[in-house]
């Protein structure tokens, strides 16, 4: 696909629902008693994979655009799937399912696409095994023998909300107490939603305690817009001259707003307005205006708060004066693709001064760049980041695969070009 260029961007855009919250609303809704009504559900391929998996375990789910109803069958109401569960490209579906399936009274198996089959699953199978789970393999396909579980006291070796959530979900089924100790705070949508549903869960700083839970009550889940999708328009509005973009109804849970902190630190003109609370999650409207950015250092405990935004933050760094250093981000290597390698290889094609490091990258920004024929590696966030990057490149750029954007943002290109003039 030829990446069309726009000279400036202005207007208001509402991005689709948050991917992490959409997944959790379906999963927890399936395990609750009663009907969970979800509005603002993300109809991206990943979340549709979650729906598909739960339908295969007997859950009645009705999808009507962004409105989804899940008829919960209780914590012990899932049925043994008749075939291998298929999670597509979705790491969240795969890892969270492990936590749910480990403690069932039936066996199951999970696999996904070529990317999923390369992503590490030991990070979930290891703590689950300590709880008594029987899961064969460290990569998909995984074979899970439903087993009685017991609580553990687990110090997380990686900052990962997927791992944390898998252990929490298993903890709902485990005898006794499960304690999870995070080294750095990762997204806490599971804790918030489970708390609202009446689970026996408490959070004390970086420590989460879950007790075996008898039942969950269905709640209304109003999914806010995904800040990870808003991020593309935030950076677009900042780097294009004479631009102003407002993204409405964006989830601004503090565990997700690292990108706002970093962009402000780089000199971005960003306004966060109309902050409100919706179904336990903070929501706001975000307005960005063209800004001259300068370099920064991104490291330490902010990384889990912006992990998915690093490719688009790297785009901001290309147009920021000076040397931006991203470190402590080795987790990028095990995303949908190795995002350190992918960003460095693709950005280099434009003449950008960028160096790969073991845990991140160094970008010398503020110089002119030229267009290129980009590869996305089937990674949705690469496709969308490269589209923003190409806007300020001299000459033409192409993408080998724009369809992969549908994993998290099916209407991305339509919304993008609606803002352009
Ligand atoms: C997610 C957690 C993060 C993130 C992913 C969604 C979640 O992954 O990158 O897109 O919904 O829990 P990790 O848990 O691997 O950090």
PDB file of C-alpha atoms and ligand atoms in Angstrom, residues 19-20 24 92 95-96 119 123 159-163 165 187 307-308 331 335 381, ligand 1:
ATOM      1  CA  UNK A  19      -8.040  -3.859  23.864  1.00  0.00           C
ATOM      2  CA  UNK A  20      -6.975  -4.960  27.352  1.00  0.00           C
ATOM      3  CA  UNK A  24     -11.138  -8.852  30.288  1.00  0.00           C
ATOM      4  CA  UNK A  92      -3.461 -11.561  25.952  1.00  0.00           C
ATOM      5  CA  UNK A  95      -1.863 -16.115  28.433  1.00  0.00           C
ATOM      6  CA  UNK A  96      -5.021 -15.151  30.297  1.00  0.00           C
ATOM      7  CA  UNK A 119       5.985 -16.073  21.896  1.00  0.00           C
ATOM      8  CA  UNK A 123       6.394 -16.958  31.952  1.00  0.00           C
ATOM      9  CA  UNK A 159       6.758  -6.721  34.462  1.00  0.00           C
ATOM     10  CA  UNK A 160       3.807  -8.241  32.619  1.00  0.00           C
ATOM     11  CA  UNK A 161       0.120  -7.647  33.156  1.00  0.00           C
ATOM     12  CA  UNK A 162      -0.611 -10.800  31.186  1.00  0.00           C
ATOM     13  CA  UNK A 163       1.419 -12.948  33.573  1.00  0.00           C
ATOM     14  CA  UNK A 165      -3.535 -11.623  35.329  1.00  0.00           C
ATOM     15  CA  UNK A 187      -1.788  -2.255  33.936  1.00  0.00           C
ATOM     16  CA  UNK A 307       5.354  -0.618  26.566  1.00  0.00           C
ATOM     17  CA  UNK A 308       2.942  -0.824  23.609  1.00  0.00           C
ATOM     18  CA  UNK A 331      10.192  -6.925  26.685  1.00  0.00           C
ATOM     19  CA  UNK A 335       5.876  -8.725  21.361  1.00  0.00           C
ATOM     20  CA  UNK A 381       1.571  -1.325  15.899  1.00  0.00           C
TER      21      UNK A 381
HETATM   22  C1  LIG B   1      -1.503  -6.560  27.954  1.00  0.00           C
HETATM   23  C2  LIG B   1      -0.297  -6.510  28.583  1.00  0.00           C
HETATM   24  C3  LIG B   1       0.952  -6.143  27.910  1.00  0.00           C
HETATM   25  C4  LIG B   1       0.692  -5.458  26.571  1.00  0.00           C
HETATM   26  C5  LIG B   1      -0.349  -6.157  25.774  1.00  0.00           C
HETATM   27  C6  LIG B   1      -1.666  -6.203  26.529  1.00  0.00           C
HETATM   28  C7  LIG B   1      -2.694  -6.959  28.720  1.00  0.00           C
HETATM   29  O1  LIG B   1       1.692  -7.328  27.641  1.00  0.00           O
HETATM   30  O2  LIG B   1       1.888  -5.372  25.842  1.00  0.00           O
HETATM   31  O3  LIG B   1      -0.571  -5.492  24.534  1.00  0.00           O
HETATM   32  O4  LIG B   1      -3.835  -6.744  28.243  1.00  0.00           O
HETATM   33  O5  LIG B   1      -2.522  -7.481  29.839  1.00  0.00           O
HETATM   34  P1  LIG B   1       2.698  -7.967  28.726  1.00  0.00           P
HETATM   35  O6  LIG B   1       1.882  -8.507  29.820  1.00  0.00           O
HETATM   36  O7  LIG B   1       3.417  -9.057  27.971  1.00  0.00           O
HETATM   37  O8  LIG B   1       3.599  -6.863  29.152  1.00  0.00           O
END
